[in-house]
CSV table of C-alpha atoms and ligand atoms in Angstrom, one decimal:
chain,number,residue,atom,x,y,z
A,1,UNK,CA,3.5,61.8,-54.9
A,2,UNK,CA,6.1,59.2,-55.4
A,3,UNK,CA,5.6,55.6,-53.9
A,4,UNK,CA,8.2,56.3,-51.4
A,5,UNK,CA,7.3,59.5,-50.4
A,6,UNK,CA,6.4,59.8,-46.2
A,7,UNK,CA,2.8,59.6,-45.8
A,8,UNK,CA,1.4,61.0,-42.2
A,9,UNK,CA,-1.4,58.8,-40.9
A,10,UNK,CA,-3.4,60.4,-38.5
A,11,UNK,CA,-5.8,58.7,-35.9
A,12,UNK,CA,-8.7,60.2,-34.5
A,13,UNK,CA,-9.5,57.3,-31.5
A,14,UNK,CA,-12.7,56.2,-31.0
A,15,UNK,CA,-14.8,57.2,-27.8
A,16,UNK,CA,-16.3,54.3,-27.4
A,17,UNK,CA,-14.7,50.8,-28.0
A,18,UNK,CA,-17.4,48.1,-29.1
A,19,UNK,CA,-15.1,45.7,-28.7
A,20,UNK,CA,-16.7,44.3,-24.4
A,21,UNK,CA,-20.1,43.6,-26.7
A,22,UNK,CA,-18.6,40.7,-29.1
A,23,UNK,CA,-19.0,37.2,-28.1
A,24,UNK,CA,-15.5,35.8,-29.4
A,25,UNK,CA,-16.7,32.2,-29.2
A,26,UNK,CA,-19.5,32.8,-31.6
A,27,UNK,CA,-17.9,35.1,-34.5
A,28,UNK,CA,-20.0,34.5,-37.8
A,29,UNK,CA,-18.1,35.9,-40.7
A,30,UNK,CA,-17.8,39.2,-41.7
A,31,UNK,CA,-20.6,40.4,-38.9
A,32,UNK,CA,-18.9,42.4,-36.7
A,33,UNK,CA,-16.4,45.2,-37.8
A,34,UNK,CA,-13.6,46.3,-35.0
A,35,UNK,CA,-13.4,49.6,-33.8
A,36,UNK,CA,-12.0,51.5,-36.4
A,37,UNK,CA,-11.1,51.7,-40.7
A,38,UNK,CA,-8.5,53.6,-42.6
A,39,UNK,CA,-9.9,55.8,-45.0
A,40,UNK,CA,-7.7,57.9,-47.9
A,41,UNK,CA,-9.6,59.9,-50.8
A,42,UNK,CA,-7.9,60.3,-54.1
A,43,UNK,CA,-9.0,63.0,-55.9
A,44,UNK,CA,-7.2,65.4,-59.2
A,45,UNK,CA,-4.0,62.8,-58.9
A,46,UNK,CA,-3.4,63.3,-55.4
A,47,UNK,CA,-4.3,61.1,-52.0
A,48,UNK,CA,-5.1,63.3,-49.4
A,49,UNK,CA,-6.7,63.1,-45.8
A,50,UNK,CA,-4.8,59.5,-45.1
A,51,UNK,CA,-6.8,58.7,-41.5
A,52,UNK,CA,-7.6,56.1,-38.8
A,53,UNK,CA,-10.8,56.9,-37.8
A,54,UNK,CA,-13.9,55.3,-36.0
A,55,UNK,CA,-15.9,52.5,-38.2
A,56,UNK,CA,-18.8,54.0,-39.5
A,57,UNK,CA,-21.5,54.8,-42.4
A,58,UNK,CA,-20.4,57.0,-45.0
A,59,UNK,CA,-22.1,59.9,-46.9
A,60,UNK,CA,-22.0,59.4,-50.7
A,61,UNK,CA,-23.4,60.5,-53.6
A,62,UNK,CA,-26.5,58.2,-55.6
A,63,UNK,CA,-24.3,59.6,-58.8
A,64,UNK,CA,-21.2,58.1,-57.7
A,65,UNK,CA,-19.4,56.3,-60.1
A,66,UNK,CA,-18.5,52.9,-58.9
A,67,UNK,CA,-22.8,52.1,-58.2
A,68,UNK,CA,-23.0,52.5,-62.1
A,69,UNK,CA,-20.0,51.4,-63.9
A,70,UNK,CA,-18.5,49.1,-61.1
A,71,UNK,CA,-15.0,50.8,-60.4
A,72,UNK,CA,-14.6,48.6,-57.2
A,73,UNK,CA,-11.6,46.4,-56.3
A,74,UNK,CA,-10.5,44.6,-53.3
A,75,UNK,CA,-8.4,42.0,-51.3
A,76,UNK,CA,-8.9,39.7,-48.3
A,77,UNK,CA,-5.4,39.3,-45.8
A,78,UNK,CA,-5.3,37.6,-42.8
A,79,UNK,CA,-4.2,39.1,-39.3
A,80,UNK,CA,-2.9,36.2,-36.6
A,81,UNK,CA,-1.6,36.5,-32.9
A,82,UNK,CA,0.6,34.4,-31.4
A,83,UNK,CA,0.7,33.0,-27.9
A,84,UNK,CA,3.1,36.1,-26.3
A,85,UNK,CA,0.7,38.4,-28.3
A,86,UNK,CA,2.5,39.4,-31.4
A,87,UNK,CA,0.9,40.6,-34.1
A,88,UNK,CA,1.1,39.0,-37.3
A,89,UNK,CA,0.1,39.4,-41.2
A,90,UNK,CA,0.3,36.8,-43.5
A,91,UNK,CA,2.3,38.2,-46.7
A,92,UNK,CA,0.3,41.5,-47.6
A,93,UNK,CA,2.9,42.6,-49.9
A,94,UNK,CA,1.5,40.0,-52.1
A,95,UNK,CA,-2.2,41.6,-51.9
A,96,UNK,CA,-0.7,45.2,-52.4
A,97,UNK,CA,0.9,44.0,-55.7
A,98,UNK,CA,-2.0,42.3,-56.8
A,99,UNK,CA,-4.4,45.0,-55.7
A,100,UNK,CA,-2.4,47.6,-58.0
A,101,UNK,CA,-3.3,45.3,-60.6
A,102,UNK,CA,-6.3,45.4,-60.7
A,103,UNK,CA,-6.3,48.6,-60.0
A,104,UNK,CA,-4.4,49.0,-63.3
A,105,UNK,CA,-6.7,47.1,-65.2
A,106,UNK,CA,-10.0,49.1,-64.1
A,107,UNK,CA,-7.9,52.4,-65.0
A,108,UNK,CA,-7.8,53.4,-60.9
A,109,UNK,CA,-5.1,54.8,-59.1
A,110,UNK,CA,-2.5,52.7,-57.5
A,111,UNK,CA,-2.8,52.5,-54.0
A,112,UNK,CA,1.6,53.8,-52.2
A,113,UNK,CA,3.1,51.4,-49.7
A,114,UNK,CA,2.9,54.0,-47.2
A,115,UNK,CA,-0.7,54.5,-47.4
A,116,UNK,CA,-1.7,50.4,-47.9
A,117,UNK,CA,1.1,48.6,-46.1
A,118,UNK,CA,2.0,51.0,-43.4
A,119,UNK,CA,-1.8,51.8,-43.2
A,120,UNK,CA,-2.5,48.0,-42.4
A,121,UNK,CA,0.4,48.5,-39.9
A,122,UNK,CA,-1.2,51.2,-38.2
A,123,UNK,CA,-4.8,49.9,-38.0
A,124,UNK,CA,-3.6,46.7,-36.7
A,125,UNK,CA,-2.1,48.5,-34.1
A,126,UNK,CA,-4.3,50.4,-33.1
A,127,UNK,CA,-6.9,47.6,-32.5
A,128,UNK,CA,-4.5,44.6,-31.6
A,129,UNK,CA,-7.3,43.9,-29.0
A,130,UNK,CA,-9.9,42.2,-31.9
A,131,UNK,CA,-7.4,40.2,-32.7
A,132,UNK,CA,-8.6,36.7,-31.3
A,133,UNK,CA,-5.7,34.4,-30.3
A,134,UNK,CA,-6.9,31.0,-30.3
A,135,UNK,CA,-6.0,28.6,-32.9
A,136,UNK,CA,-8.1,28.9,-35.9
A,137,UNK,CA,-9.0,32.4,-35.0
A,138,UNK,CA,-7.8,35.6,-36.9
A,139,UNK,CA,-8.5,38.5,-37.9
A,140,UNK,CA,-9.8,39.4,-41.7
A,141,UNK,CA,-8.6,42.3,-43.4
A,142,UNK,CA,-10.5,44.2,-46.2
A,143,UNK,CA,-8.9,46.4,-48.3
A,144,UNK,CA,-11.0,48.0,-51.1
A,145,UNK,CA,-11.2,51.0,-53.4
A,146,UNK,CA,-14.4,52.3,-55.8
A,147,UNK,CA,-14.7,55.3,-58.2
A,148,UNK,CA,-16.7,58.3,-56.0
A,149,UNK,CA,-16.6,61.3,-59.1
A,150,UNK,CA,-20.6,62.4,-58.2
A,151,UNK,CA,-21.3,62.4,-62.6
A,152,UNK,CA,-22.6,59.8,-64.9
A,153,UNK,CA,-20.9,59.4,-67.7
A,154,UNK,CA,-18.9,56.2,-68.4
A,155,UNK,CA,-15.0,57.2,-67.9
A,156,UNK,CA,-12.5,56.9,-65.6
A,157,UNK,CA,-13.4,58.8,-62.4
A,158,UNK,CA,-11.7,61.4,-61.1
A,159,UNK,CA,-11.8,60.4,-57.4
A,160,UNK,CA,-11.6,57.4,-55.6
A,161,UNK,CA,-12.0,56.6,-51.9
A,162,UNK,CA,-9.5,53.7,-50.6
A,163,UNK,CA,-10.7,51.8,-47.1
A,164,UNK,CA,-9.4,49.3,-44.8
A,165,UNK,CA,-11.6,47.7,-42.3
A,166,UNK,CA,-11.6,44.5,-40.5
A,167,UNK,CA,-13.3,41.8,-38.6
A,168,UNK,CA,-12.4,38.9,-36.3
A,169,UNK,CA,-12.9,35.7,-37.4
A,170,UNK,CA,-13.8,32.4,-35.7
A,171,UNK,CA,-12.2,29.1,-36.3
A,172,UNK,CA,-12.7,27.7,-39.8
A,173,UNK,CA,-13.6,24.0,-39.8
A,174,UNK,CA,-14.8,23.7,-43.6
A,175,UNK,CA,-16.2,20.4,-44.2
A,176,UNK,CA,-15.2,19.1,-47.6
A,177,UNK,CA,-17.0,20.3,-50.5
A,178,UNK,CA,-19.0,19.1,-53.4
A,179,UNK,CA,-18.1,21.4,-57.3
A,180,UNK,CA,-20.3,21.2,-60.3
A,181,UNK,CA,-18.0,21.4,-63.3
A,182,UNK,CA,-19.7,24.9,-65.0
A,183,UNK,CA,-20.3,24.0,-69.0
A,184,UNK,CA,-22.4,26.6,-70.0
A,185,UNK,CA,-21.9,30.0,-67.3
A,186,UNK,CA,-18.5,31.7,-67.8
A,187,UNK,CA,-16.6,33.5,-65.0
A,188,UNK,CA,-14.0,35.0,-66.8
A,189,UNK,CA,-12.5,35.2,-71.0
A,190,UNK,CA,-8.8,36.1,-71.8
A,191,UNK,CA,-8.0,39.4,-72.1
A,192,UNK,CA,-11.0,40.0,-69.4
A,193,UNK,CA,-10.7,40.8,-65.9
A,194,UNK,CA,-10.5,37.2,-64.3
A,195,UNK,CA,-7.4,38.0,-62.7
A,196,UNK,CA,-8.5,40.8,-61.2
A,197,UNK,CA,-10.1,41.1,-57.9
A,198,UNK,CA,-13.1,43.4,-58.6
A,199,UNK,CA,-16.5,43.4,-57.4
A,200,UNK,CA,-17.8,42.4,-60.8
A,201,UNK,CA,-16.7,39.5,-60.9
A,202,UNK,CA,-18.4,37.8,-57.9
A,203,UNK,CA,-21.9,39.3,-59.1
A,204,UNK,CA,-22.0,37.2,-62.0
A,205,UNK,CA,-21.2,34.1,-60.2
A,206,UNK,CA,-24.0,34.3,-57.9
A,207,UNK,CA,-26.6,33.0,-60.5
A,208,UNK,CA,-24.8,30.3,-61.6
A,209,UNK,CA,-23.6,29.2,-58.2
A,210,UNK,CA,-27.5,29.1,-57.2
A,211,UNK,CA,-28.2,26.5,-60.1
A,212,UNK,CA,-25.4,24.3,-58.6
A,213,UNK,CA,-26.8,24.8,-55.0
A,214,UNK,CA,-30.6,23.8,-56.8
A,215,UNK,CA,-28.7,20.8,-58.1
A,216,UNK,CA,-27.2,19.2,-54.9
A,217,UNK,CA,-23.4,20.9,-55.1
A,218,UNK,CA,-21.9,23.6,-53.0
A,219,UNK,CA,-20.4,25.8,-55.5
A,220,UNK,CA,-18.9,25.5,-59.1
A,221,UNK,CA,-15.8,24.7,-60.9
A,222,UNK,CA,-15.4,27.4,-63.3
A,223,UNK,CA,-13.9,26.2,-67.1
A,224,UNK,CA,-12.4,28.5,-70.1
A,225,UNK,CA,-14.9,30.3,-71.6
A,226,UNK,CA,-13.9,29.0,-75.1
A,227,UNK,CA,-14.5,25.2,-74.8
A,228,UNK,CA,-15.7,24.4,-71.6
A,229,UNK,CA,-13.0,21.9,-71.7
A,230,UNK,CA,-10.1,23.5,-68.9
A,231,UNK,CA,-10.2,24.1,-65.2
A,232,UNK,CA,-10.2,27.1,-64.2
A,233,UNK,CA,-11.4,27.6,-60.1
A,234,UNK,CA,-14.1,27.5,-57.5
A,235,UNK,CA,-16.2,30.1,-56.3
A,236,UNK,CA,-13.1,32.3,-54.2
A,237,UNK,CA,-10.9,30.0,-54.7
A,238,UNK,CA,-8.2,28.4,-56.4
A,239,UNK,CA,-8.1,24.9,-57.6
A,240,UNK,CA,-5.1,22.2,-57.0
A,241,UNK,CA,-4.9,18.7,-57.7
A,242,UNK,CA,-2.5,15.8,-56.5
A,243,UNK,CA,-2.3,13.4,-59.8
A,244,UNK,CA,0.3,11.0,-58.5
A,245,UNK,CA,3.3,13.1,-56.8
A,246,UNK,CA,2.9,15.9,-58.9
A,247,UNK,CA,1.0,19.1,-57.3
A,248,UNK,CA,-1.0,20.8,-60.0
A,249,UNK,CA,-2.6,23.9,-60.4
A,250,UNK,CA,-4.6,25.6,-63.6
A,251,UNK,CA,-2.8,28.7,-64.9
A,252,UNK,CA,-3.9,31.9,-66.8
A,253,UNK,CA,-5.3,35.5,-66.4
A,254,UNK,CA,-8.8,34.0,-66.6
A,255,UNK,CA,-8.6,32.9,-62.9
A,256,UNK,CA,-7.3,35.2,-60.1
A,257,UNK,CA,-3.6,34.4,-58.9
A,258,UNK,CA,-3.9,33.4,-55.6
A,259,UNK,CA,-1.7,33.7,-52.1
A,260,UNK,CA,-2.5,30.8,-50.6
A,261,UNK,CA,-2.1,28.8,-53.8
A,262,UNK,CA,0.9,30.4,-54.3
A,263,UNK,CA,2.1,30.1,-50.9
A,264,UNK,CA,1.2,26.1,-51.3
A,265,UNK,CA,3.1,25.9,-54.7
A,266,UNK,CA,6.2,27.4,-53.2
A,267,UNK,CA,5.9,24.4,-50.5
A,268,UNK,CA,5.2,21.9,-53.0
A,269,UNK,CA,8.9,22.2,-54.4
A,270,UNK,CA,10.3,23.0,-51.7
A,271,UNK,CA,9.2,19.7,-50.2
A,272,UNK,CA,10.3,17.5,-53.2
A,273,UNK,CA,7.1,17.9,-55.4
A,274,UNK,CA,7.1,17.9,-58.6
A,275,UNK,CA,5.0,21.1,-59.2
A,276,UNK,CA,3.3,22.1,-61.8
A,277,UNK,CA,1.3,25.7,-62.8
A,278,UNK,CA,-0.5,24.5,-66.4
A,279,UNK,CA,-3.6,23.7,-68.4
A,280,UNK,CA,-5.6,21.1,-66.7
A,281,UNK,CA,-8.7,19.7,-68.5
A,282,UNK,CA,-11.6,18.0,-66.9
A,283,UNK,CA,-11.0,15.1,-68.8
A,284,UNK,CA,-7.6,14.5,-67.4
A,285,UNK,CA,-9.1,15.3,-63.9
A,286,UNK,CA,-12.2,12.7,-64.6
A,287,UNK,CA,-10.1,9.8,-66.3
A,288,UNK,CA,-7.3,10.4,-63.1
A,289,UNK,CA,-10.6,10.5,-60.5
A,290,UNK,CA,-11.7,6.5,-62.6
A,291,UNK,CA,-8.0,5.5,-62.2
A,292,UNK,CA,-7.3,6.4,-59.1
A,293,UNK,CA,-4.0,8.4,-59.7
A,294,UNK,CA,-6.0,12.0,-58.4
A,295,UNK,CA,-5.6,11.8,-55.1
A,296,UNK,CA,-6.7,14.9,-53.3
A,297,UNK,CA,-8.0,17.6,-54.6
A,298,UNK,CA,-8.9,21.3,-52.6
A,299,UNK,CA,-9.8,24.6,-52.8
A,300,UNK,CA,-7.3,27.3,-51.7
A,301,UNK,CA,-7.8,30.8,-50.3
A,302,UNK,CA,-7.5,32.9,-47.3
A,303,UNK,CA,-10.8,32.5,-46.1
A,304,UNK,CA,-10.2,28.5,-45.3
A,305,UNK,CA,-7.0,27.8,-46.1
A,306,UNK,CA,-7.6,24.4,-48.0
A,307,UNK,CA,-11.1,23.3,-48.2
A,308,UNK,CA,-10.6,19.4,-49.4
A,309,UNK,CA,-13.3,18.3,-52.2
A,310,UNK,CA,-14.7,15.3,-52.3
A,311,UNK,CA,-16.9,14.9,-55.4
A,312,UNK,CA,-17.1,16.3,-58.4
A,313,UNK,CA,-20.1,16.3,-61.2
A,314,UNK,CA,-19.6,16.5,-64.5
A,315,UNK,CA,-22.9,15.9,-67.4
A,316,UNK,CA,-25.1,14.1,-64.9
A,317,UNK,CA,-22.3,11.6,-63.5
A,318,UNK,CA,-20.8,12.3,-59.5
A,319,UNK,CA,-17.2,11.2,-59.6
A,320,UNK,CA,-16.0,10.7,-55.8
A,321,UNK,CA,-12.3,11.5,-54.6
A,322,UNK,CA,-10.9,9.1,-52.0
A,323,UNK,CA,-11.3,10.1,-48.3
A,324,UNK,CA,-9.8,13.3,-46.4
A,325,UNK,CA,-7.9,11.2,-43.6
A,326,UNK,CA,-5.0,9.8,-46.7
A,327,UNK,CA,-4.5,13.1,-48.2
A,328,UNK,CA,-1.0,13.6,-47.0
A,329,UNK,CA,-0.1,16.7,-48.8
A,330,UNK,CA,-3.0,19.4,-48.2
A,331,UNK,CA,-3.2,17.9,-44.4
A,332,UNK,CA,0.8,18.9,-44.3
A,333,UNK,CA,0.1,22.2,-45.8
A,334,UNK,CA,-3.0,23.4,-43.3
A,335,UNK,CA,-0.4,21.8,-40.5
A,336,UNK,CA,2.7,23.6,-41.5
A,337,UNK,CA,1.2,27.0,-42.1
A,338,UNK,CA,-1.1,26.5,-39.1
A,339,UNK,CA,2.1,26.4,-37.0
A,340,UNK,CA,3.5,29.3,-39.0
A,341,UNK,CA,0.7,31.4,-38.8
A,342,UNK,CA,0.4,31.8,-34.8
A,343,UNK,CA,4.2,32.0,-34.4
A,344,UNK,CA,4.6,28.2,-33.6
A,345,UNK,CA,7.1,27.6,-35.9
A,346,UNK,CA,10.7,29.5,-37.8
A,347,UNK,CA,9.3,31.7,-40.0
A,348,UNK,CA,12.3,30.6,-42.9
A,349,UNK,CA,10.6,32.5,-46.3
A,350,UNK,CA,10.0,36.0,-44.1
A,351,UNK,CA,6.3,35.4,-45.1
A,352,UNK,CA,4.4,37.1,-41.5
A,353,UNK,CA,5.0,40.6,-41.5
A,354,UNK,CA,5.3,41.6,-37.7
A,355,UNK,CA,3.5,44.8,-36.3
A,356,UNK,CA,5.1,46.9,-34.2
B,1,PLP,C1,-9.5,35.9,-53.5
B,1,PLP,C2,-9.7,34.9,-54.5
B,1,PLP,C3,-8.9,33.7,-54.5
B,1,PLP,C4,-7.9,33.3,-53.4
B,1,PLP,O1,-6.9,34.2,-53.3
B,1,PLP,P1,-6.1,34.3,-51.9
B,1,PLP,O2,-5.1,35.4,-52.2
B,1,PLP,O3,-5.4,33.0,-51.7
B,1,PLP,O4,-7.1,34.6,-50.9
B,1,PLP,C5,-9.1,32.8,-55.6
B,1,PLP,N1,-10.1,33.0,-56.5
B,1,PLP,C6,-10.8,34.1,-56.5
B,1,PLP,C7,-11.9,34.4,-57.5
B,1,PLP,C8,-10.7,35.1,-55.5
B,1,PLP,O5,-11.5,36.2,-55.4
């Protein structure tokens, strides 16, 4: 099947809507799935069975593949609605590209446009009504794909099932955060899967995280596995640093290639920033922190947009970042896309996808 080729989706309605039994003032994260999923099964080189169905437990196999050797992947996308009730998605083409990646890189099948992007599409559709409208609000999209071949054995599996579901989402007022710069844990080594979004790789960081928590911080600031001496990123998100007027972000396959950081970069020189996508060590992040000249610094991913930081601890010493109410740029950023994101503002760079 070609990339292009007409895929038909069909969608099997569900008989009875959940959707009068959710509190939308009081959404915790990731609790309560919407009404229905897309669900495609790959199996001998094909994708077959492409449906919209009601959400609901599956029946696998204790031999399937992806429970022993990890062939899991997925993405996180946001859904928004505007004021007139227009259904938007913030840049998914971005997350299909970058899910086929790491698809690539975990020898899985890539995923056609008309079965992820038109299959977003659809499901949106089909439940516009858990879309939550106020500002803040959104709805959170969950792609993912793991190996299903019923045989142990470690090689590539021979079929694969590929899901969609999704959840509303409450407002996300993120209180700045506190990062432990990692020196002896290791997320991710070059020519590893760091840039990769697969289920691995959040696994390993749960240990490590919980010795930060045990020491005071909320989460960790990942460096390269060689020296310990380059920033890499936090926990699900990526790192950026104002040092003077230049926007800086760490670069590399070690660390997953963000939207939102790319989305913010693309602002950054658009807006007369000088903007920069390199190696940044701690020291140059500590000695700028003593000197004054780093100031803001934030975490950046769908989940919060920009979560500001404002300390950082590195061998026993807590180096504080000036307050959140001066940090002109990120509080520009969360405005601008805010505005963007609910249909407030021109949508000039074509980046929400409308749904039909
Ligand atoms: C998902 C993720 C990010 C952020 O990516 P976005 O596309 O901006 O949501 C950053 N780092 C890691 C490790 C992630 O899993």
């Amino acid at each position: 099947m070609s990339a292009t080729e007409q895929i038909s989706i069909r969608v099997e309605p569900t008989k009875q809507s959940r959707l009068s039994q959710v509190d939308f003032n009081n959404l915790k994260f990731g609790q309560i799935m919407s009404d229905h999923m897309l669900v495609a099964n790959y199996d001998k080189g094909q994708w077959t069975d492409v449906a919209i169905v009601p959400y609901g437990d599956l029946t696998l196999s204790p031999s399937m593949s992806a429970l022993h050797y990890g062939q899991a992947i997925f993405e996180g996308i946001k859904g928004y609605k505007f004021a007139d009730g227009t259904v938007s998605i913030f840049r998914p083409d971005k997350n299909w590209e970058r899910f086929n990646k790491s698809a690539d890189r975990l020898q899985m099948p890539e995923v056609p446009e008309a079965i992820f992007m038109d299959g977003l599409k659809k499901l949106l559709d089909v439940d516009r009504n858990w879309i939550p409208s106020i500002e803040g609000t959104a709805l959170y999209i969950r792609p993912f794909m793991f190996a299903t071949e019923a045989a142990l054995g470690v090689h590539p599996s021979v079929s694969y099932k590929f899901i969609i579901i999704t959840c509303p989402v409450g407002a996300y007022y993120s209180k700045p955060i506190s990062l432990k710069v990692e020196t002896h844990y290791t997320r991710a080594a070059e020519g590893g899967v760091g840039f990769s979004k697969n289920a691995g790789n959040y696994a390993l960081s749960l240990y490590p995280t919980q010795l930060a928590n045990n020491e005071g911080y909320d989460q960790i600031m990942w460096t390269d596995a060689n020296e310990h001496k380059y920033i890499e990123e936090a926990g699900t998100a990526n790192l950026i640093f104002r040092i003077g007027d230049t926007i800086i972000t760490p670069h590399g396959d070690t660390i997953l290639h963000g939207v939102t950081r790319r989305t913010i970069m693309e602002l950054a020189s658009e807006w007369g920033y000088k903007a920069e996508q390199r190696k940044v060590s701690v020291q140059e992040l500590i000695e700028g922190i003593k000197a004054g000249t780093v100031t803001e610094a934030f975490a950046a991913g769908t989940a919060a947009t920009i979560t500001h930081i404002d300390r950082i601890g590195f061998e026993g010493e807590d180096y504080t970042l000036p307050p959140v109410e001066g940090r002109e740029f990120s509080l520009k950023v969360l405005a601008y896309l805010n505005d963007l994101r609910y249909g407030k503002s021109e949508d000039t760079h074509g980046w929400n996808l409308i749904v039909k």
